[in-house]
Short mmCIF file of C-alpha atoms and ligand atoms in Angstrom, two decimals:
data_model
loop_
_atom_site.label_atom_id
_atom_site.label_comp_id
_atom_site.label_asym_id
_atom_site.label_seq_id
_atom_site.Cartn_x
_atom_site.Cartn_y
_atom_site.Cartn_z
CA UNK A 172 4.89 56.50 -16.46
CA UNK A 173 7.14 57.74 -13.31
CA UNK A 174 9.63 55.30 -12.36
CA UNK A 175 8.24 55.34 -9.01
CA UNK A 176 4.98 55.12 -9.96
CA UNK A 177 6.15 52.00 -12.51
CA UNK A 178 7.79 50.38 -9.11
CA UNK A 179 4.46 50.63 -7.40
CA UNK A 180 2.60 48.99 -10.17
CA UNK A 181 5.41 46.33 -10.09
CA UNK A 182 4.79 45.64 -6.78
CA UNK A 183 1.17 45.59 -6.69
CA UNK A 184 1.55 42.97 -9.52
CA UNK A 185 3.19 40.59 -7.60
CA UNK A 186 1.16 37.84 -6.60
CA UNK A 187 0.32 36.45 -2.85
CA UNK A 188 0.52 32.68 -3.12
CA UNK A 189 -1.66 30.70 -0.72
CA UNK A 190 0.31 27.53 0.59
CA UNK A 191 1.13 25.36 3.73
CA UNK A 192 4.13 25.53 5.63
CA UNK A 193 5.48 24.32 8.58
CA UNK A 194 6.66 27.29 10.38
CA UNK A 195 9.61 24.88 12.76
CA UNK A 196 11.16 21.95 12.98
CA UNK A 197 8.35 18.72 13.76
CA UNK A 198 5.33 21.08 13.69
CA UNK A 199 2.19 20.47 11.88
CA UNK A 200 1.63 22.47 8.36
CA UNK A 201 -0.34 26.00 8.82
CA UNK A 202 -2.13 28.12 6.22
CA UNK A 203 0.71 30.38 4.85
CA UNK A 204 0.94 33.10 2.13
CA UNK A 205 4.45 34.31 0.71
CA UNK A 206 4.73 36.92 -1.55
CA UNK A 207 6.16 35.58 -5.47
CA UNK A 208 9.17 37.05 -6.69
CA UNK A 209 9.36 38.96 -9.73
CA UNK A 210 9.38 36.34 -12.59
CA UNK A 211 13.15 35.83 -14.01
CA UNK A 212 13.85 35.50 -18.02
CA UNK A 213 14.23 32.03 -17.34
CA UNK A 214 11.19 30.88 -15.20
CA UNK A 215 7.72 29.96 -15.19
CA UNK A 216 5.16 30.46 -13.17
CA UNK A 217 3.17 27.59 -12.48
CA UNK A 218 -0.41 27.07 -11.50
CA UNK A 219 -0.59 23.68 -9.31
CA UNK A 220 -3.05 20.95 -9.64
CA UNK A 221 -1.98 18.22 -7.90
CA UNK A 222 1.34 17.45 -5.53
CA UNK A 223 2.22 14.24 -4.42
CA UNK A 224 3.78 13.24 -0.92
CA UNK A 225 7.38 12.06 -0.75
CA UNK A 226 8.93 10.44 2.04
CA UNK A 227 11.55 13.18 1.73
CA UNK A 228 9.04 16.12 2.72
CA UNK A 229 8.49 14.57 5.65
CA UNK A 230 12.57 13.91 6.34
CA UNK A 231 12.55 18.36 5.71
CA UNK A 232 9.70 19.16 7.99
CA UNK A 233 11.15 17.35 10.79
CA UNK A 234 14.50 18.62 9.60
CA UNK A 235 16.64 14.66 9.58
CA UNK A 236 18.84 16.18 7.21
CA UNK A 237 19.63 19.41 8.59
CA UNK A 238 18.91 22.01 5.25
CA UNK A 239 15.58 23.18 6.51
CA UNK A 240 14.84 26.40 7.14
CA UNK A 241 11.07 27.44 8.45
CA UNK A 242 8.55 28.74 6.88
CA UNK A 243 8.93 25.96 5.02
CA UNK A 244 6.65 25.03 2.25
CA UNK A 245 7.21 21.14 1.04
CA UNK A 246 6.10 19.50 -1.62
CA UNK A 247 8.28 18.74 -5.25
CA UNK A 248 6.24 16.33 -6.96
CA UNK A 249 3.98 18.88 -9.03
CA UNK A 250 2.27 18.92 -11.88
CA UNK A 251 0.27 22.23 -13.18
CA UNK A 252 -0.29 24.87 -16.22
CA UNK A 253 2.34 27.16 -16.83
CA UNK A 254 0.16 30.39 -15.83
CA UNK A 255 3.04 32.71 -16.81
CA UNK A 256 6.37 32.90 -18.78
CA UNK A 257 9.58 34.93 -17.98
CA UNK A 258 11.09 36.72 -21.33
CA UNK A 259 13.58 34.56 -22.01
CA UNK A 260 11.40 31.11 -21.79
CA UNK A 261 10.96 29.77 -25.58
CA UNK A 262 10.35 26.03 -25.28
CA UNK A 263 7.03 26.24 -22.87
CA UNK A 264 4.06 28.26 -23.79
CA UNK A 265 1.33 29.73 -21.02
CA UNK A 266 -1.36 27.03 -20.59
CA UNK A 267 0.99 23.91 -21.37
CA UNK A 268 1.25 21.09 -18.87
CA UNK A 269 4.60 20.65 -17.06
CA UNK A 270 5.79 18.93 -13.91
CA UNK A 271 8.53 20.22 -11.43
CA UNK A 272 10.67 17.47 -9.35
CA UNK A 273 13.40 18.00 -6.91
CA UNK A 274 15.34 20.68 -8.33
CA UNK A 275 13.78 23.98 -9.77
CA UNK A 276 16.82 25.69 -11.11
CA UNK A 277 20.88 24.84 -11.95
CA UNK A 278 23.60 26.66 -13.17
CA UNK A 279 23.07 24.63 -16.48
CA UNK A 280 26.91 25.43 -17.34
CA UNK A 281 29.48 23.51 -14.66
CA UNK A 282 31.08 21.03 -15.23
CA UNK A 283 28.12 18.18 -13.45
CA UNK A 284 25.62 20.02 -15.51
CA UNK A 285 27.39 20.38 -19.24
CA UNK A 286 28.09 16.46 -18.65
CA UNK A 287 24.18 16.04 -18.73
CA UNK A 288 24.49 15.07 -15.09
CA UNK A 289 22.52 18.30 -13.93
CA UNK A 290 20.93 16.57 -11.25
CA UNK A 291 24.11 16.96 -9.50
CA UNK A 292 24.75 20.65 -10.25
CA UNK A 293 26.46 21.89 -7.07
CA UNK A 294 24.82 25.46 -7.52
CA UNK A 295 21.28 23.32 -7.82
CA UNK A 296 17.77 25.14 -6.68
CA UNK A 297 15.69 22.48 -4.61
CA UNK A 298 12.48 23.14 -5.04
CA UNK A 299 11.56 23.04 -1.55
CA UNK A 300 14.40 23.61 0.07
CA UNK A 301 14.94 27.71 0.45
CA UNK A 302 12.52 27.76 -1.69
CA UNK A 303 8.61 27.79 -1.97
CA UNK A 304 7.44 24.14 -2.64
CA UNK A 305 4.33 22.51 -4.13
CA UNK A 306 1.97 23.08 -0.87
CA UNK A 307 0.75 25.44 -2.64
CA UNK A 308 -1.23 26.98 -5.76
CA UNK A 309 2.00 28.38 -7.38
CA UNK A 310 5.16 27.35 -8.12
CA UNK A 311 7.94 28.90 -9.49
CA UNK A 312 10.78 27.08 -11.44
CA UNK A 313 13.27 27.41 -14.34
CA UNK A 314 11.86 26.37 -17.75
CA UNK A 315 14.48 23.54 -17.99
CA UNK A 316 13.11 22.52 -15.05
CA UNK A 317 9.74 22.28 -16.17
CA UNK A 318 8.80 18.83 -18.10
CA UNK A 319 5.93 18.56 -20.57
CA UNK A 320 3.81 15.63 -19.71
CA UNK A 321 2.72 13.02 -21.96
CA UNK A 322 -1.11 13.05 -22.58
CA UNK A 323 -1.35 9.82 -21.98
CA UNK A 324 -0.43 10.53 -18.57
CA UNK A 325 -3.38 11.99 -15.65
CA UNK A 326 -1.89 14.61 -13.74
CA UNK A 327 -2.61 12.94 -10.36
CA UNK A 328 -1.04 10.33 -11.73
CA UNK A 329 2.19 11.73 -13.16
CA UNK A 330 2.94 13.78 -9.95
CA UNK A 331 4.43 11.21 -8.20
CA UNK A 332 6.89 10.43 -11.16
CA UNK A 333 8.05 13.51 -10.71
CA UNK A 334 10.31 12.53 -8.10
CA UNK A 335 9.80 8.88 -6.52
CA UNK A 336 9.47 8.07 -10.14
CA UNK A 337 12.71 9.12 -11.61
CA UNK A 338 14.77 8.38 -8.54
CA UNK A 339 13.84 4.51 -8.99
CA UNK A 340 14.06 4.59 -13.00
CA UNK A 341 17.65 6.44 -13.03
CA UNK A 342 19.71 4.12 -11.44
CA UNK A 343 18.05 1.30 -13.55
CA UNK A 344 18.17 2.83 -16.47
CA UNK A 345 22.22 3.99 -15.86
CA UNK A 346 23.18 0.54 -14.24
CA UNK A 347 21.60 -1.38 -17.59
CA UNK A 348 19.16 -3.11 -15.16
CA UNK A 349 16.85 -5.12 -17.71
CA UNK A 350 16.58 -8.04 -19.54
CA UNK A 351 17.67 -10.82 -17.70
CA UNK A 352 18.81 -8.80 -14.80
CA UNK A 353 18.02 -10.10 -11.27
CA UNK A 354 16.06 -6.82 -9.40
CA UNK A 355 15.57 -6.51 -5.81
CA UNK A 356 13.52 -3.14 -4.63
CA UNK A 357 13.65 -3.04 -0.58
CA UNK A 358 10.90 -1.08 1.00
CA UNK A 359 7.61 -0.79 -1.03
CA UNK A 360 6.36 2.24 -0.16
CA UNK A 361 6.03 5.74 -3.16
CA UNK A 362 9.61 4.74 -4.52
CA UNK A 363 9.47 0.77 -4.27
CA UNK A 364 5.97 0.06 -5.87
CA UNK A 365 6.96 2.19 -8.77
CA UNK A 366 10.58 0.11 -8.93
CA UNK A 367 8.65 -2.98 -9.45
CA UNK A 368 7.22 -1.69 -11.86
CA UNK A 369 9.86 -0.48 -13.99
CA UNK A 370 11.58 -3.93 -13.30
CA UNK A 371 8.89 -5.90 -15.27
CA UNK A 372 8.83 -3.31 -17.86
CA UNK A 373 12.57 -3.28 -18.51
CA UNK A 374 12.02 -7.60 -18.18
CA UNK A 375 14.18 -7.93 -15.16
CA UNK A 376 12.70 -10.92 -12.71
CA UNK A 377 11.92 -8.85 -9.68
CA UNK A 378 12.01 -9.54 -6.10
CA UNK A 379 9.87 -7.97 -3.59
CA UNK A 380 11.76 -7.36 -0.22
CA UNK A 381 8.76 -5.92 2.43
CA UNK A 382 8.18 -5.65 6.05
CA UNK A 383 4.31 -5.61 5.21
CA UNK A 384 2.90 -9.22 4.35
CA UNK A 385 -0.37 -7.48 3.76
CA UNK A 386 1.42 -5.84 0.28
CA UNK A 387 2.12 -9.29 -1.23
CA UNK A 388 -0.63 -10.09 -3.13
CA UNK A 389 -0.06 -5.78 -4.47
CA UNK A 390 3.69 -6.02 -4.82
CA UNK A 391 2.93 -9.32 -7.72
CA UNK A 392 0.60 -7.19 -9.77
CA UNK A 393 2.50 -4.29 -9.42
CA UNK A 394 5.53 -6.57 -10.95
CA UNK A 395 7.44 -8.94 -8.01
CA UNK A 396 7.35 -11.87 -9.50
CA UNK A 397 8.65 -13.32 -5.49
CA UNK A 398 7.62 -11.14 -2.80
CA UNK A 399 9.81 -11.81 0.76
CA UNK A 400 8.27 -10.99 4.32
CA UNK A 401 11.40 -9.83 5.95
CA UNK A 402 9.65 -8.99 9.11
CA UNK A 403 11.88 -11.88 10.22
CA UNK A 404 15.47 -10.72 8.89
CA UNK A 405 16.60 -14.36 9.42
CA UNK A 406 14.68 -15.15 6.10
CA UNK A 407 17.17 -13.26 4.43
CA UNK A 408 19.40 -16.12 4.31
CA UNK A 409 17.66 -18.27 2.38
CA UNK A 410 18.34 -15.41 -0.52
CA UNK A 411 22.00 -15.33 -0.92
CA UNK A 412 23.77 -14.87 -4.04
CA UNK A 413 20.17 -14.32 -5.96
CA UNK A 414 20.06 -10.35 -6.94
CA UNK A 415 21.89 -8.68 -9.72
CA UNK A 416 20.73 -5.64 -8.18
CA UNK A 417 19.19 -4.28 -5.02
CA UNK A 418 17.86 -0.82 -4.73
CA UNK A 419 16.90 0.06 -1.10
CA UNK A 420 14.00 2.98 -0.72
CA UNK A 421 13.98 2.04 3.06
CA UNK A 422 13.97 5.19 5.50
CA UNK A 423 15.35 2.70 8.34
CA UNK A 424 18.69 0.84 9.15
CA UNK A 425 18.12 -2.74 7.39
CA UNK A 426 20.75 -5.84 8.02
CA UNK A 427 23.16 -4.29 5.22
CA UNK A 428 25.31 -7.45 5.40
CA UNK A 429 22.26 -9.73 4.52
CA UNK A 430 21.59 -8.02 1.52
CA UNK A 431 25.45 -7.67 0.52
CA UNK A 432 24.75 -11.83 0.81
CA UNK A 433 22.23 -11.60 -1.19
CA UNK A 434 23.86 -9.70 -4.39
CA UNK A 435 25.80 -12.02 -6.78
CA UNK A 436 29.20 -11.76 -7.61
CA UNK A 437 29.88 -8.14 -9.24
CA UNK A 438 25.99 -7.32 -7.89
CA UNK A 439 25.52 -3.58 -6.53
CA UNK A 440 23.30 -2.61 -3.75
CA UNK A 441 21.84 0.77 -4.51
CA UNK A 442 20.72 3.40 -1.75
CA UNK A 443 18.08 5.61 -2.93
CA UNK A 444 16.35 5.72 0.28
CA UNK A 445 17.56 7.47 3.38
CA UNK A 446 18.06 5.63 6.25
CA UNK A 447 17.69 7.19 9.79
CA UNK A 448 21.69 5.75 10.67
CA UNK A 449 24.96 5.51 9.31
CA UNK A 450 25.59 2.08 6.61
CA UNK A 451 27.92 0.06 8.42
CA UNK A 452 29.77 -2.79 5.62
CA UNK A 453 32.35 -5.03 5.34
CA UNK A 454 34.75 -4.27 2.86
CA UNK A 455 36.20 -7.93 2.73
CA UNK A 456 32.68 -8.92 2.20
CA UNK A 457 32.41 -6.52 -1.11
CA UNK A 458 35.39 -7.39 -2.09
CA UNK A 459 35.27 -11.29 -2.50
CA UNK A 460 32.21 -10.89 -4.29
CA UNK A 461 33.49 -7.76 -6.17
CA UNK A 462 30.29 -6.20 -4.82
CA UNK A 463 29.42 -2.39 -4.50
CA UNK A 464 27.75 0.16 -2.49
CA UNK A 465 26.40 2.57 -4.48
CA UNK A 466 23.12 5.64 -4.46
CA UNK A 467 21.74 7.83 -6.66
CA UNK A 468 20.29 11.04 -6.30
CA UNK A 469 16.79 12.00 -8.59
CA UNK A 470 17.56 11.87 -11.79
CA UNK A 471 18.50 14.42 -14.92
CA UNK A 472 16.68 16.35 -17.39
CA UNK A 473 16.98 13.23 -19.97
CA UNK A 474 16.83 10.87 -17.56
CA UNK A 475 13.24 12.69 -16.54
CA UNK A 476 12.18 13.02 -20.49
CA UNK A 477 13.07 9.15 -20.67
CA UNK A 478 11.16 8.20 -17.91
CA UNK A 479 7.80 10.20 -18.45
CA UNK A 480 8.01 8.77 -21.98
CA UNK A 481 8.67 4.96 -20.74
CA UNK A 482 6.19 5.38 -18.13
CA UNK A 483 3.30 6.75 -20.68
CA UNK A 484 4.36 3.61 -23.36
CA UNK A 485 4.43 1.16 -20.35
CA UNK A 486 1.55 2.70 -18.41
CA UNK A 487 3.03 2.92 -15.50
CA UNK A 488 1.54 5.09 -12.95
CA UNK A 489 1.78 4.85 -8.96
CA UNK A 490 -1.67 3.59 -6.69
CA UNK A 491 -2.77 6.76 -5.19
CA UNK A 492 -4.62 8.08 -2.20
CA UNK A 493 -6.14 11.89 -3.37
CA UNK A 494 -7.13 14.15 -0.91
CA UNK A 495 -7.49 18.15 -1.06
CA UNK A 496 -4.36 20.57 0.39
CA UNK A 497 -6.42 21.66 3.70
CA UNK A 498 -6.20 18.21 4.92
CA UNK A 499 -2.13 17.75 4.41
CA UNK A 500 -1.61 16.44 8.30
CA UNK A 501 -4.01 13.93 8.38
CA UNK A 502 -2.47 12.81 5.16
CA UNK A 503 1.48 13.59 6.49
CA UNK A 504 0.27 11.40 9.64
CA UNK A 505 -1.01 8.24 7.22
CA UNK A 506 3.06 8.80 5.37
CA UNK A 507 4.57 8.41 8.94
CA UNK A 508 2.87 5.49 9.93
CA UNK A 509 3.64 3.16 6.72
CA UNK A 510 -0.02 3.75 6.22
CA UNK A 511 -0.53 5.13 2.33
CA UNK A 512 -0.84 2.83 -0.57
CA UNK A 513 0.96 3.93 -2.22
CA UNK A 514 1.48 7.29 -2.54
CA UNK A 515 -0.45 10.55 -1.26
CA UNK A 516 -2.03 12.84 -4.09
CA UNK A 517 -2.81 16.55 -2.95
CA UNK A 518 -6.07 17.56 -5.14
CA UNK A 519 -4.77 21.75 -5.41
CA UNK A 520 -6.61 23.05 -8.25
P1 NAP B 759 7.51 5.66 1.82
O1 NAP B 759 6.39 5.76 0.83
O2 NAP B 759 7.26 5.96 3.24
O3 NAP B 759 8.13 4.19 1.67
C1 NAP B 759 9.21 3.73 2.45
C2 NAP B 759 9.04 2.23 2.68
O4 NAP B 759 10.15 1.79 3.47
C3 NAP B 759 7.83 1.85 3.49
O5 NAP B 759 6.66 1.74 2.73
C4 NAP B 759 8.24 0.51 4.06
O6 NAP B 759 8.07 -0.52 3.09
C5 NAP B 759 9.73 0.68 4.25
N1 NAP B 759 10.02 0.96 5.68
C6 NAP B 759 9.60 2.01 6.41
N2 NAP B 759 10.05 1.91 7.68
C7 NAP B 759 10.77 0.79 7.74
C8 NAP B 759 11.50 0.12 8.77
N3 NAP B 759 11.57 0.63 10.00
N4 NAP B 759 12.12 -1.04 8.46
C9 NAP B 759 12.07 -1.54 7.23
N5 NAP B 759 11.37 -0.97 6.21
C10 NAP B 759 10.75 0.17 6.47
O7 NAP B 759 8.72 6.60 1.38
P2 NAP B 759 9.17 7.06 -0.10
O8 NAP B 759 8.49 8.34 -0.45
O9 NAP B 759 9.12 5.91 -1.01
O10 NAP B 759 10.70 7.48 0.19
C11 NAP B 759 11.61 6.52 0.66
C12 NAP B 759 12.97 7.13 0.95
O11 NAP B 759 13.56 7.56 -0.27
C13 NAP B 759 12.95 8.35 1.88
O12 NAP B 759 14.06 8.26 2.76
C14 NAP B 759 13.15 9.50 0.92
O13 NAP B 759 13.73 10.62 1.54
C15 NAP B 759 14.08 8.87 -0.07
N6 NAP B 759 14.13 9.53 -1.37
C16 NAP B 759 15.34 9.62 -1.96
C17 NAP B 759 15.45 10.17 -3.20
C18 NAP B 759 16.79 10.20 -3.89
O14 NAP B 759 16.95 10.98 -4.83
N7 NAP B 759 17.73 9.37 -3.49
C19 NAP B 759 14.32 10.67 -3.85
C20 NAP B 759 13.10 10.53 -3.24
C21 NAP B 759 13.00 9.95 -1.99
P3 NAP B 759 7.52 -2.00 3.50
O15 NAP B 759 6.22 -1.73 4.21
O16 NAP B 759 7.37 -2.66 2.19
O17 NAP B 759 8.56 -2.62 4.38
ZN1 ZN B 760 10.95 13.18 -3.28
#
């Protein structure tokens, strides 16, 4: 064949991928098609079945952190068949079940990423940020970004591992939360009803901190064994000195100094969420309690392996709303108004 003629077949192989974006900052998500890439050695295509609806999406589409860039197609909690392989790719095989998070692609050789911490990889792909996300009936990813999922796992119910999953087990699992740990999980929302979860299965006693007495009686079975209506911050008080550790999944500004108070001696209050201002604390109060501040971001490739597997023996899997792709602002809409229980399913193919 003519090499011209070889380019042309090239490029009427590449595929047109039907998705949603939103095309600027605040607006409503449109019927979109982008054109795919040629596949690298390293990548898989990915035919999408179901994406789930993280806070963060909406955070990009109204562009509170200040990354996006428009057309931009969210969505990072997938789960699909791998529908194609790039020549290099070895440990996944076309047909097999995998599930993309956060990040697509790393360097996989600095210094964050040879230390197993490749969730921080400086030179990290985001999977929706310049870069086509799970809106979508493709995806593209690196294979070591790709995670087999357990069988004992349904697809619309491991989506939402994929990212609010791991970013609650990480810091849990790295912070040796379990046992007789004291757990607090602020904000149960996608993250925080997943959190109390994990907390019973790793046997911490778990406390419940919510602005939504109508989740009580859901927060218990999900795994609070107390459940705290802090629609009146004043109740806060009451808890002092009665959490190991905190982990906050709250998109707002919360009384920080409150739940300092409530951390024991040598406790840590972990920010996973993103609040909408800056956290404002008292370093005498940390340090007469030899208390920290600390976050976490996702989670890494064996922190991911560890928590599909935990989450498959423990069968833990999020409460779900489904609903197909076409109707993704009615659903975005429910996300902004505190309204899903407890996380938002798209139904894709
Ligand atoms: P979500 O489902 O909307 O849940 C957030 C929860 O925060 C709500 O359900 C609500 O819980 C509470 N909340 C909301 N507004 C509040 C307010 N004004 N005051 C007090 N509490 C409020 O969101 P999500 O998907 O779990 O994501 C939560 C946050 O985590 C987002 O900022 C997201 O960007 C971030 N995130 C971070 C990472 C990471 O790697 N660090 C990964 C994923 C997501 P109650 O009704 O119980 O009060
Ligand atoms: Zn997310």
């Amino acid at each position: 064949m003519e090499l011209d003629e070889l380019v042309k077949t090239k490029e009427s192989e590449k595929k047109t991928v039907d998705a949603y974006a939103a095309m600027q900052a605040g607006g409503s998500l449109e019927p979109y098609q982008y054109t795919a890439k040629e596949l690298g050695s390293m990548e898989v295509e990915i035919k999408i079945s179901h994406c789930g609806l993280c806070h963060t999406d909406l955070h990009l589409i109204n562009n509170d952190f200040g990354i996006s860039s428009y057309p931009l197609i969210p969505g990072h909690e997938i789960i699909g068949k791998v529908s194609q392989i790039g020549s290099a790719v070895t440990a996944l095989k076309v047909g097999q079940r995998v599930g993309v998070g956060w990040l697509a692609g790393a360097d996989f050789t600095c210094e964050q990423c040879t230390a197993g911490k490749d969730n921080l990889c400086q030179n990290g792909q985001p999977t929706c940020v310049g870069h086509e996300g799970g809106y979508a009936k493709y995806v593209y990813a690196d294979a070591r970004m790709a995670f087999p999922i357990p069988d004992a796992l349904a697809s619309e119910h491991a989506a939402p591992l994929l990212c609010a999953g791991i970013t609650v087990f990480a810091p849990l699992l790295r912070h040796g939360v379990t046992g007789n740990a004291r757990l607090g999980v602020i904000g149960i929302g996608g993250l925080g009803h997943l959190a109390l979860q994990y907390g019973r299965a790793l046997g911490c006693h778990v406390t419940a901190f919510s602005t939504s007495s109508d989740k009580a009686e859901e927060a218990k079975h999900f795994g609070a064994s107390q459940f705290i209506d802090t629609s009146q911050p004043a109740i806060l008080e009451k808890y002092a000195n009665t959490c190991d550790f905190i982990l906050s999944t709250v998109t707002a500004g919360l009384p920080w100094a409150s739940y300092i108070n409530a951390l024991k001696p040598d406790g840590k209050l972990c920010i996973v969420g993103v609040p909408d201002a800056d956290i404002q604390v008292s370093a005498l109060q940390l340090i007469l309690g030899q208390k920290s501040v600390i976050s976490s971001v996702v989670g890494s490739r064996s922190e991911m392996q560890a928590m599909l597997e935990f989450s498959a023996r423990h069968h833990i899997v999020p409460q779900i709303e489904t609903y197909p792709l076409a109707e993704i602002n009615t659903v975005l809409e429910r996300l902004k108004k505190n309204e899903v229980r407890y996380r938002a399913v798209l139904e894709i193919g």
